[in-house]
XYZ file of N, CA and C in Angstrom:
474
model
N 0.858 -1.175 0.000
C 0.000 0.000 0.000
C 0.904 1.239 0.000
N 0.580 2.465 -1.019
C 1.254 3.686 -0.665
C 1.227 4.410 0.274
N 1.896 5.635 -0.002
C 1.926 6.575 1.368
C 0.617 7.410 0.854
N -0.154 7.392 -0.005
C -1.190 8.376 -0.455
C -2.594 7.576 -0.013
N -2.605 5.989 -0.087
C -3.742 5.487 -0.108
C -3.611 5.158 1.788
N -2.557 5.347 2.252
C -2.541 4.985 3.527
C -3.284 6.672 4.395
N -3.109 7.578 3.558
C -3.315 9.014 4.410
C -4.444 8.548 3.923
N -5.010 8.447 2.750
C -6.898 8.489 2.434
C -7.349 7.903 3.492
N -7.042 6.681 3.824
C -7.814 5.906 4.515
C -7.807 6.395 6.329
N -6.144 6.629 6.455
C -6.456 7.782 7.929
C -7.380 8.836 7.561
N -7.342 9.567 6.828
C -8.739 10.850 6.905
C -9.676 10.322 6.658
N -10.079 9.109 6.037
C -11.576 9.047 5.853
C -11.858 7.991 7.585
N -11.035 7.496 8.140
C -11.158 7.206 9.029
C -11.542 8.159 10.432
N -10.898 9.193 9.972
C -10.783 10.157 10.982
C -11.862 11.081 10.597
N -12.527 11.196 9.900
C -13.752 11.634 9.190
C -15.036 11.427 9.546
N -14.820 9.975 9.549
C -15.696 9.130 10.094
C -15.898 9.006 11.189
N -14.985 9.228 12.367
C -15.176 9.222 13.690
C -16.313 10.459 13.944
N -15.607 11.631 13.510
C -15.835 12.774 13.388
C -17.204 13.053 13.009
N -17.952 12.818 12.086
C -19.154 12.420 11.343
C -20.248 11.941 12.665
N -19.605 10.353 13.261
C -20.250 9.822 14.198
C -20.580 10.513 15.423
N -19.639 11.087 16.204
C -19.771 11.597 17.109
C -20.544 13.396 16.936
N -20.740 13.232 16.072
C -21.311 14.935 15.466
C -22.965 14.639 15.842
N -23.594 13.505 15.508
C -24.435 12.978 16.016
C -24.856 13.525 17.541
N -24.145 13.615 18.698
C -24.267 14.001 19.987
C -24.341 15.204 19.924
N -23.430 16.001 19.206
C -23.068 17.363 19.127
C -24.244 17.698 18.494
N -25.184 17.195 17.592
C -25.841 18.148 16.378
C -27.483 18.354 17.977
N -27.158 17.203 18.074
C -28.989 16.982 19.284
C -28.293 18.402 20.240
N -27.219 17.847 21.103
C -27.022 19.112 22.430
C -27.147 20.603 21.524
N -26.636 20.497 20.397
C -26.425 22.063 19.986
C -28.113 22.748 19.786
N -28.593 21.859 19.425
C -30.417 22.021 18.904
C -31.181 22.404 19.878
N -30.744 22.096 21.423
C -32.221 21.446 22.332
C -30.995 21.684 23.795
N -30.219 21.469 24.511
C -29.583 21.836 25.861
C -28.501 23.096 26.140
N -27.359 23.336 24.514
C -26.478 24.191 24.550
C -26.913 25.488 24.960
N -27.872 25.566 23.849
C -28.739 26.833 24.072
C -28.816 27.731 25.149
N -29.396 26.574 26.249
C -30.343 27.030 27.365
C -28.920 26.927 28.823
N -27.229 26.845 28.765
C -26.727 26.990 29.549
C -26.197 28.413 29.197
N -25.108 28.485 30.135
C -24.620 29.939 30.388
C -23.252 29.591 29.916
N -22.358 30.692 29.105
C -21.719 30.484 27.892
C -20.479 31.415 28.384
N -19.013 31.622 28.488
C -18.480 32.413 28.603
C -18.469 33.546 27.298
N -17.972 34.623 27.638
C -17.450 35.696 26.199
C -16.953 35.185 25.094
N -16.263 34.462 25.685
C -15.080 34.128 24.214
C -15.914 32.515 23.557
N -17.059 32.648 24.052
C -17.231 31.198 23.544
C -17.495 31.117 21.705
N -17.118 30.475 20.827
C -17.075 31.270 19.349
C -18.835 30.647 18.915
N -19.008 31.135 17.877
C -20.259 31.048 17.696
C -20.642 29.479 16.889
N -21.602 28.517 16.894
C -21.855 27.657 16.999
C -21.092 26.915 15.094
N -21.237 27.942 14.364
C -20.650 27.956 13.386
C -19.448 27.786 12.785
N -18.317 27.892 13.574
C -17.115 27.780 13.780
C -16.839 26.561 14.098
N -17.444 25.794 14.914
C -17.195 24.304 15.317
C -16.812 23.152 14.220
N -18.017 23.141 12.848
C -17.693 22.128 11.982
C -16.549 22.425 10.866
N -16.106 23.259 10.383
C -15.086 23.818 9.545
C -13.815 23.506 10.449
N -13.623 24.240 11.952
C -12.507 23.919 12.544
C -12.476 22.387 12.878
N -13.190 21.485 13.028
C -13.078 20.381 13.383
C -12.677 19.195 12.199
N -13.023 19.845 11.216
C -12.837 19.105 9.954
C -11.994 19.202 9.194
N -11.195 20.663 9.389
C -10.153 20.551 8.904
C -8.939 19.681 9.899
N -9.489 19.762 11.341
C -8.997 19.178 11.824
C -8.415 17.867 11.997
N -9.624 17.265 11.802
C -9.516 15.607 11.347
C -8.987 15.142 10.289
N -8.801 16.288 9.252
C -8.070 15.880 8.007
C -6.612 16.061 8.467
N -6.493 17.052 8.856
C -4.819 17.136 8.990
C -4.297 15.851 10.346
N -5.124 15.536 11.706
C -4.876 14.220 12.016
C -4.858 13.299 11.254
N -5.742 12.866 10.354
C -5.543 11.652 9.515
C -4.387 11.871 8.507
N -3.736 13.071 7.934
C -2.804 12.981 7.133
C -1.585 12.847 8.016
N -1.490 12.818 9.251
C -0.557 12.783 10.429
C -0.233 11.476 10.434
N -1.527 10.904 10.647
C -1.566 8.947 10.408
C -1.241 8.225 9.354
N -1.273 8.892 8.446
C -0.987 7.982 7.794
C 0.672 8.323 7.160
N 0.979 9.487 7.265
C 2.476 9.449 7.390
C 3.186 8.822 8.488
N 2.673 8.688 9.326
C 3.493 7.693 10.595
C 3.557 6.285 10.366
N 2.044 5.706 9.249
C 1.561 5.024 8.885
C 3.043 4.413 8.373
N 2.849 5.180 7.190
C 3.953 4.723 5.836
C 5.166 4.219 6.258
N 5.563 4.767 8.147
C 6.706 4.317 8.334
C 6.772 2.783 8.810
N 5.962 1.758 8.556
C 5.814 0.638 9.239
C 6.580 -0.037 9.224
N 6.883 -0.288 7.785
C 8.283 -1.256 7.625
C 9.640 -0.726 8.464
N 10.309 0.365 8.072
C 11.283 1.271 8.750
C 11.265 0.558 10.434
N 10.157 1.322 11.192
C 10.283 1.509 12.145
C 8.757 0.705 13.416
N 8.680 -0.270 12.882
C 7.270 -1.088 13.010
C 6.894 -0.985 14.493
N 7.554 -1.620 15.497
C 7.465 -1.145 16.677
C 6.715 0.519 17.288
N 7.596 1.244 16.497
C 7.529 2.517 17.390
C 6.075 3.350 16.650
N 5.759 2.435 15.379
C 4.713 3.420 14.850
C 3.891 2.565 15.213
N 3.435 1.106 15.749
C 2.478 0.551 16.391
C 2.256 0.927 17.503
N 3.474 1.574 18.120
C 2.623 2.148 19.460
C 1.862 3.700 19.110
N 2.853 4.399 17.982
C 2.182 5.923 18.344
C 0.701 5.669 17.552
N 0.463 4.521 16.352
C -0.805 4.533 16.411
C -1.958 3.784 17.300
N -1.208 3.695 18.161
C -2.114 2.964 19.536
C -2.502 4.159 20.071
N -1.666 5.311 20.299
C -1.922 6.546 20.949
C -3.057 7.222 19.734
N -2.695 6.898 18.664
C -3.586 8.118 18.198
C -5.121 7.091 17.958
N -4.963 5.918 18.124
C -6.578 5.624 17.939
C -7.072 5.927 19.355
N -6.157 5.298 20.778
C -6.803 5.632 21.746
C -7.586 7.508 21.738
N -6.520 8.490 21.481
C -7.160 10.021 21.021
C -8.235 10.082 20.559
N -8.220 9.250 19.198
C -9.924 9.494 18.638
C -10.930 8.954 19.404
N -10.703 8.261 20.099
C -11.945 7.562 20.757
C -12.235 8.302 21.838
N -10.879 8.781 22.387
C -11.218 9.641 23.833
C -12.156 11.213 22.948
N -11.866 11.264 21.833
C -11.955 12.392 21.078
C -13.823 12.553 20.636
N -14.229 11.232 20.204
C -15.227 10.602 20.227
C -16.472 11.022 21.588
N -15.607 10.243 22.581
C -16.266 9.989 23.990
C -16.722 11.400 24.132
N -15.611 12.410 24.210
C -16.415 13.769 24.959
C -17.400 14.442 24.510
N -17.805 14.345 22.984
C -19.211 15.060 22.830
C -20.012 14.248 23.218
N -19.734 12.765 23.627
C -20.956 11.837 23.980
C -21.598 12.540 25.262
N -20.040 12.679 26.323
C -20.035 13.354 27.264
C -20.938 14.254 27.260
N -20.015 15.507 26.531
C -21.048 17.008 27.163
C -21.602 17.356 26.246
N -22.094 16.532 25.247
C -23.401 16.533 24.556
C -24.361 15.531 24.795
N -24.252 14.335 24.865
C -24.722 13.408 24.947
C -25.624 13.011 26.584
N -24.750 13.055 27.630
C -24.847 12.992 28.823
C -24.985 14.671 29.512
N -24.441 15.735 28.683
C -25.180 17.034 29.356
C -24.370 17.211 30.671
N -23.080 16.432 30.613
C -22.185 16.211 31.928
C -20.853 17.258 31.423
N -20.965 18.957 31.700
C -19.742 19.577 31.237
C -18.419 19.359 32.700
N -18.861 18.653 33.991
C -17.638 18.341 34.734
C -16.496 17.130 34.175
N -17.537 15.989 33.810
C -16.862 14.839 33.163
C -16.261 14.947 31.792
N -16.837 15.928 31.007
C -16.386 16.333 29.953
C -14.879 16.587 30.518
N -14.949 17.759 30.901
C -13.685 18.170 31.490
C -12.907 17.336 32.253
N -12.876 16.391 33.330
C -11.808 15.656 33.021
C -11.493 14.706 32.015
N -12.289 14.238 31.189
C -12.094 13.465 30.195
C -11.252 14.070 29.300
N -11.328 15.744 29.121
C -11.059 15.991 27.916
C -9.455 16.512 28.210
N -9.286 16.576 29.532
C -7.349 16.780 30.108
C -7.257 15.430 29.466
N -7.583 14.278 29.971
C -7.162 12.672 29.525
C -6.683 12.925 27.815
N -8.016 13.678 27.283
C -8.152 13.683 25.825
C -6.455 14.127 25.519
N -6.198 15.669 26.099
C -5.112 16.431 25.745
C -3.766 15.974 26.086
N -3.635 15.144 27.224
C -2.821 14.501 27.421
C -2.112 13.619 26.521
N -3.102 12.492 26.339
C -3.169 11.354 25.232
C -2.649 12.061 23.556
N -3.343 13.225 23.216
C -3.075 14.106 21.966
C -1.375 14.165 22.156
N -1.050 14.855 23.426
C 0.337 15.344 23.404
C 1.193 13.945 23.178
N 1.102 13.217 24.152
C 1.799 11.792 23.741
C 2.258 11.294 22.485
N 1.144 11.305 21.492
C 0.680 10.872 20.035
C 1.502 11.475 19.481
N 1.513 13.108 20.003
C 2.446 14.426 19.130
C 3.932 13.873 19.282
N 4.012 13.818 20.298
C 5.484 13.470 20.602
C 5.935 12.073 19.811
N 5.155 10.967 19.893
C 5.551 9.621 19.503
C 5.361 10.397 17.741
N 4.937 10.725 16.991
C 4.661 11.040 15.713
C 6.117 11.922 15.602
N 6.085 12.410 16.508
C 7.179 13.447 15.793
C 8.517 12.994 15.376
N 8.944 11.966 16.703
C 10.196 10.692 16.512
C 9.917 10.314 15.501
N 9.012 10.052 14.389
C 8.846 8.839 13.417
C 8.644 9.704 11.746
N 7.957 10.958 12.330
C 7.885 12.013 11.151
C 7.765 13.110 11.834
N 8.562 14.090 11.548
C 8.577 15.727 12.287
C 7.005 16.053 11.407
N 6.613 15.887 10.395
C 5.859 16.581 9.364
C 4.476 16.409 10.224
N 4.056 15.182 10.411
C 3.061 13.906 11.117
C 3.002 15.166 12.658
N 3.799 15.040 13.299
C 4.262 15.387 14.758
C 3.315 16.948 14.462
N 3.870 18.014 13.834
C 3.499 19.242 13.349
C 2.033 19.333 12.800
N 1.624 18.781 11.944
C 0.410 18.351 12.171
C -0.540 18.504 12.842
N -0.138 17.655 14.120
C -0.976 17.262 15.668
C -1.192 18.964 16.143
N -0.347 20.330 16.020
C -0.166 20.899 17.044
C -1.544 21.529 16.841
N -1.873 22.159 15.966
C -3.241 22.806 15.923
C -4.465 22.190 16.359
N -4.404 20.459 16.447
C -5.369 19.745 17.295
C -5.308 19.942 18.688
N -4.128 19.818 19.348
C -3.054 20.566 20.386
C -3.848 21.656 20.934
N -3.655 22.712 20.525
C -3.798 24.273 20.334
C -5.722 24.044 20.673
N -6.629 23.516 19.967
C -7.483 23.407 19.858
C -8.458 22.855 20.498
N -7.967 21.549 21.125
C -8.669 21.117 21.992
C -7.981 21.547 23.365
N -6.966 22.164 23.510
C -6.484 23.126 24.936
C -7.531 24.273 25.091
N -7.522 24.533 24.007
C -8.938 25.860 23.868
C -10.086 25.254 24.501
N -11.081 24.103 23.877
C -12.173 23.536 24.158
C -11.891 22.785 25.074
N -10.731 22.499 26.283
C -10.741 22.988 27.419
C -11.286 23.566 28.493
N -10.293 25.211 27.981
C -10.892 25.845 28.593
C -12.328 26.746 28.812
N -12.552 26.700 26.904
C -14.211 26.486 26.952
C -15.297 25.333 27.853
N -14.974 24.289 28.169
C -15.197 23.537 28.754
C -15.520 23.745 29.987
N -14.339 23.998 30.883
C -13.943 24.670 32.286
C -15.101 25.847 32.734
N -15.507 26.764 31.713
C -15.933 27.994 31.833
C -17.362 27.413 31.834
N -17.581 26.539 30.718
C -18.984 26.254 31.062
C -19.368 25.740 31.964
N -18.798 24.563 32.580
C -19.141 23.930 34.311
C -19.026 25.007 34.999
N -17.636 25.907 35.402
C -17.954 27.172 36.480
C -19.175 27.811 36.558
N -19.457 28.214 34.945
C -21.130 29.069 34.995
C -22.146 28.358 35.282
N -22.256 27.009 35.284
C -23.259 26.086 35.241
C -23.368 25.079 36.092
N -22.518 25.161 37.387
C -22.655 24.373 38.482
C -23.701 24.702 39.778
């Protein structure tokens, strides 16, 4: 398999997660988001699917360059893609969370677990491809944000 059909299949994988779990997100955004209390900086509901999607594309093109390194370096890219499927799933879980369950405390620790796990991935990707590694940071950057969006909404809403 190439290094081109191996990134398709990470983004459409990572697409797909993305897709699924939007499901939780599309009900809370319709019918509970609404009706909590929101910090200033919270961005407007519109912003969410564009940033998230470009997001998932540039993770999946992350994967599958780490991907390509299998032969090379088989070991070390079976673990960092252990880290990055565990990510999507933790990535998955939290709109189940604080969309799904309407739980913005559990969200929030789930979603340190989430950022944690992200950074790991970053780091193991970066040993194997700097390009892959670089990638990750704006997911990084992004879900540190929805964070602290996170944080702000339990404070207002406890």
């Amino acid at each position: 398999m190439n290094k081109i059909i191996r990134i398709a299949i990470a983004v459409i994988v990572c697409l797909a997660v993305g897709y699924s779990s939007s499901t939780f997100t599309k009900e809370g955004v319709e019918t509970w988001y609404p009706t909590i209390l929101k910090p200033s900086f919270n961005p407007p509901n519109w912003v969410f699917m564009p940033v998230w999607t470009l997001l998932f594309i540039l993770m999946g093109v992350a994967a599958g360059l780490v991907w390509d390194k299998i032969k090379e370096q088989n070991e070390e890219v079976k673990k960092a893609l252990g880290f990055f499927l565990a990510q999507l799933i933790l990535n998955a879980v939290w709109s189940y969370i604080f969309f799904g369950l309407k739980n913005p405390m559990l969200a929030l620790i789930e979603i340190v677990l989430l950022w944690l796990i992200i950074y790991e991935t970053y780091l193991k990707f970066t040993k194997i491809n700097k390009t892959a590694g670089y990638l990750l940071i704006p997911y990084l950057a992004w879900v540190a944000f929805a964070g602290i969006l996170n944080a702000s909404i339990w404070w207002l809403n406890r």
